[in-house]
mmCIF file of C-alpha atoms in Angstrom:
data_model
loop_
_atom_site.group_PDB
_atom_site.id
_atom_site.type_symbol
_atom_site.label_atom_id
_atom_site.label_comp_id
_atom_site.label_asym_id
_atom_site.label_seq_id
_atom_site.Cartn_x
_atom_site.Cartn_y
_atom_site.Cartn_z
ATOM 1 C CA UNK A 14 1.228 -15.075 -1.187
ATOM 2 C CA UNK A 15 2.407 -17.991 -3.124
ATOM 3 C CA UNK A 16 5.673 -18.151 -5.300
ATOM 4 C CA UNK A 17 4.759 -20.050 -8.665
ATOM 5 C CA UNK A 18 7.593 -21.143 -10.635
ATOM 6 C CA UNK A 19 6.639 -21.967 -14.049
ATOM 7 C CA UNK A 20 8.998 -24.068 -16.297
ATOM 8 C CA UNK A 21 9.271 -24.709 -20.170
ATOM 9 C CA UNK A 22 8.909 -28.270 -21.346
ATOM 10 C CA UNK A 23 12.759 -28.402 -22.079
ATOM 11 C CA UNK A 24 13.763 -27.417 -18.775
ATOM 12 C CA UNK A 25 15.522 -24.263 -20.224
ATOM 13 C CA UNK A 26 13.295 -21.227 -19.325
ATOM 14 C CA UNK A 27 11.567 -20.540 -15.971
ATOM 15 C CA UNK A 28 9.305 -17.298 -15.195
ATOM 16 C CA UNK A 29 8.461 -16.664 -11.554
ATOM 17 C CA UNK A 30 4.819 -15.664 -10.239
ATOM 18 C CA UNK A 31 3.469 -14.254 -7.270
ATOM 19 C CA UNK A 32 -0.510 -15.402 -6.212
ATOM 20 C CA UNK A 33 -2.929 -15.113 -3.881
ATOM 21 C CA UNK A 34 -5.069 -17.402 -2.211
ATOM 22 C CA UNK A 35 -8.240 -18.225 -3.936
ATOM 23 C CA UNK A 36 -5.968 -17.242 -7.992
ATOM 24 C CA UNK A 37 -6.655 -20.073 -9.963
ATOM 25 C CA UNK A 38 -3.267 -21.671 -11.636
ATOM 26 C CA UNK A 39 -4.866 -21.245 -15.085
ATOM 27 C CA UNK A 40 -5.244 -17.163 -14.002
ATOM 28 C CA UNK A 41 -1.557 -17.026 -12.759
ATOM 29 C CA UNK A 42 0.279 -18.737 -15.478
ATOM 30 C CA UNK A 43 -2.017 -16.816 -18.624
ATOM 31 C CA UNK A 44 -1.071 -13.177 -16.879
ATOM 32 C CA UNK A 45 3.078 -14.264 -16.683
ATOM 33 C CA UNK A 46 3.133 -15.330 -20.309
ATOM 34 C CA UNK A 47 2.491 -19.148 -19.859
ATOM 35 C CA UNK A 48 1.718 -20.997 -23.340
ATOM 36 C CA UNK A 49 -1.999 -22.334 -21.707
ATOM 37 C CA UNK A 50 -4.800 -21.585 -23.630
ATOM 38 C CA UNK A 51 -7.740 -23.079 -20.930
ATOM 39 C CA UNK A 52 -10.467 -22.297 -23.674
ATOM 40 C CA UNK A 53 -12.838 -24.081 -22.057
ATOM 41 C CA UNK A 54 -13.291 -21.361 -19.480
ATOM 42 C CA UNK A 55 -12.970 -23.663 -16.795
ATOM 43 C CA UNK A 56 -16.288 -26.002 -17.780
ATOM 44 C CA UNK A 57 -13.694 -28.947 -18.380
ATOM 45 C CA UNK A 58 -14.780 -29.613 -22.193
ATOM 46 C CA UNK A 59 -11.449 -29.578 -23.192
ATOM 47 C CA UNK A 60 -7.332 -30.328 -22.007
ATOM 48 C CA UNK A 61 -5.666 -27.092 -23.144
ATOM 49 C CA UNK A 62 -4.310 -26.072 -19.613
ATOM 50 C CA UNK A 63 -2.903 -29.265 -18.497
ATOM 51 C CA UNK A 64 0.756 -28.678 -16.621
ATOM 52 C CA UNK A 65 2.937 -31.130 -14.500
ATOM 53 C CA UNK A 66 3.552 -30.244 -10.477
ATOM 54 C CA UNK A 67 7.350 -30.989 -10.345
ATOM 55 C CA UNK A 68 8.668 -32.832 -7.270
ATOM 56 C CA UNK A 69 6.370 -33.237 -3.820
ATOM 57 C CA UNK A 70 4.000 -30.662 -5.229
ATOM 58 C CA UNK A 71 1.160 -32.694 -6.598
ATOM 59 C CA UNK A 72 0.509 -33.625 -2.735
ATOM 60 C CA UNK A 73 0.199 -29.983 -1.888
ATOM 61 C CA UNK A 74 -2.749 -29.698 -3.467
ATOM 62 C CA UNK A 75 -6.237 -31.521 -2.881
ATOM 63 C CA UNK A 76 -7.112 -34.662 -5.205
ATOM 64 C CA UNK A 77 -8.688 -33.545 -8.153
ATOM 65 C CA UNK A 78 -12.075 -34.495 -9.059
ATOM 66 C CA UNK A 79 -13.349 -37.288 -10.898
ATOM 67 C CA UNK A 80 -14.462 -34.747 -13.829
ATOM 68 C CA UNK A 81 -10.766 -33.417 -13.653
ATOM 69 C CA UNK A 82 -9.739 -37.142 -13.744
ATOM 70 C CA UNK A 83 -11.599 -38.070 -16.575
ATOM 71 C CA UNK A 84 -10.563 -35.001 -18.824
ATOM 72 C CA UNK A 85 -7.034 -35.726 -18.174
ATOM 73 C CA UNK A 86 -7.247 -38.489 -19.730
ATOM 74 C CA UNK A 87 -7.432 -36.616 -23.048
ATOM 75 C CA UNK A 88 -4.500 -34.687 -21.959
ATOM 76 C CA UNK A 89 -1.033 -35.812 -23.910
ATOM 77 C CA UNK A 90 1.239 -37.317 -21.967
ATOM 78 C CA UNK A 91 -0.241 -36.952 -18.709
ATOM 79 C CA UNK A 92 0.988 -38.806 -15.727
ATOM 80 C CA UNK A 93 0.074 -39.176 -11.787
ATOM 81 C CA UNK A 94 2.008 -35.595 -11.701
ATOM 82 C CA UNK A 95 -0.441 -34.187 -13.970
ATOM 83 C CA UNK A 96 -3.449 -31.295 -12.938
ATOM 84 C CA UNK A 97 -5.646 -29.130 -15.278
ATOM 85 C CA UNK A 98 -4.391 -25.542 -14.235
ATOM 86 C CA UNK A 99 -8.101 -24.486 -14.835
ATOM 87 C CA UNK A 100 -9.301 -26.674 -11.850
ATOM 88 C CA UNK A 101 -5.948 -25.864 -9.321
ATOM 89 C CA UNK A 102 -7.387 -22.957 -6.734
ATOM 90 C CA UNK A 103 -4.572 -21.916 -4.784
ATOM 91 C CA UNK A 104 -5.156 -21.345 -1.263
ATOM 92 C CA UNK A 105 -3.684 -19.662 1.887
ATOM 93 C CA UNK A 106 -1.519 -23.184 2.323
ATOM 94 C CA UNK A 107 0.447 -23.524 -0.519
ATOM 95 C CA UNK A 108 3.580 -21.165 0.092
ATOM 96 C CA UNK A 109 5.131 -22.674 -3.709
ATOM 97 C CA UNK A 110 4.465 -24.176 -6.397
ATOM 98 C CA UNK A 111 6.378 -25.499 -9.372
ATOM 99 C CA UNK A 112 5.129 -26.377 -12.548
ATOM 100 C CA UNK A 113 6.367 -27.681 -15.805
ATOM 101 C CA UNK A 114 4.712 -27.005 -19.266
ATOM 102 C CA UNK A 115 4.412 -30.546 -21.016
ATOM 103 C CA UNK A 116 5.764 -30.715 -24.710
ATOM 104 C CA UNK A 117 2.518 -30.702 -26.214
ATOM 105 C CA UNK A 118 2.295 -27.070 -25.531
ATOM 106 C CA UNK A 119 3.745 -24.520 -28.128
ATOM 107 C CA UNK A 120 6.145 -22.318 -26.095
ATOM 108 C CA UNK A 121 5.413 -18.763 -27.710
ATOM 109 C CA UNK A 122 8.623 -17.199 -25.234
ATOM 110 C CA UNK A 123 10.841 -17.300 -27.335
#
């Protein structure tokens, strides 16, 4: 099991997630109330689940692809931090993860 920690754009609001290996990010965030919409059902036409690993924790996870590469680049405000939550398949090795919402997500919690 891996301990998620999901954080708002601002900083202020944090909801914490357990997962399993082989959950995809995307799955985890959408069933704890995360603002990610991922309506491309994980077929990377779109940007809608893009989230920023906070810290160390981009390196925890595998490089992403060169299709994930290129759709980031439609993704505002995205950064060397940045990963499509679609396209992030947690596995037996990652123990946590944090992740901030960027700004160009409506935040619906409040």
């Amino acid at each position: 099991m891996a301990r998620i920690r999901f954080i708002s754009a601002d900083g202020s609001q944090e909801a914490i997630a357990e997962s399993k290996p082989g959950d995809r990010l995307l799955d985890v965030a959408q069933a704890h109330g995360m603002p990610l919409e991922g309506t491309c059902e994980g077929a990377m036409a779109c940007s809608t689940c893009h989230v920023y690993l906070v810290g160390g924790d981009v390196e925890k996870l595998p490089a992403p692809i060169e299709e994930e590469e290129d759709m980031l680049d439609f993704a505002a405000g995205a950064n060397r931090q940045s990963r499509l939550a679609c396209q992030v398949k947690l596995t037996a090795d990652i123990h946590s993860l944090d992740v901030r919402m960027p700004r160009s997500v409506v935040d619906n919690s409040r």
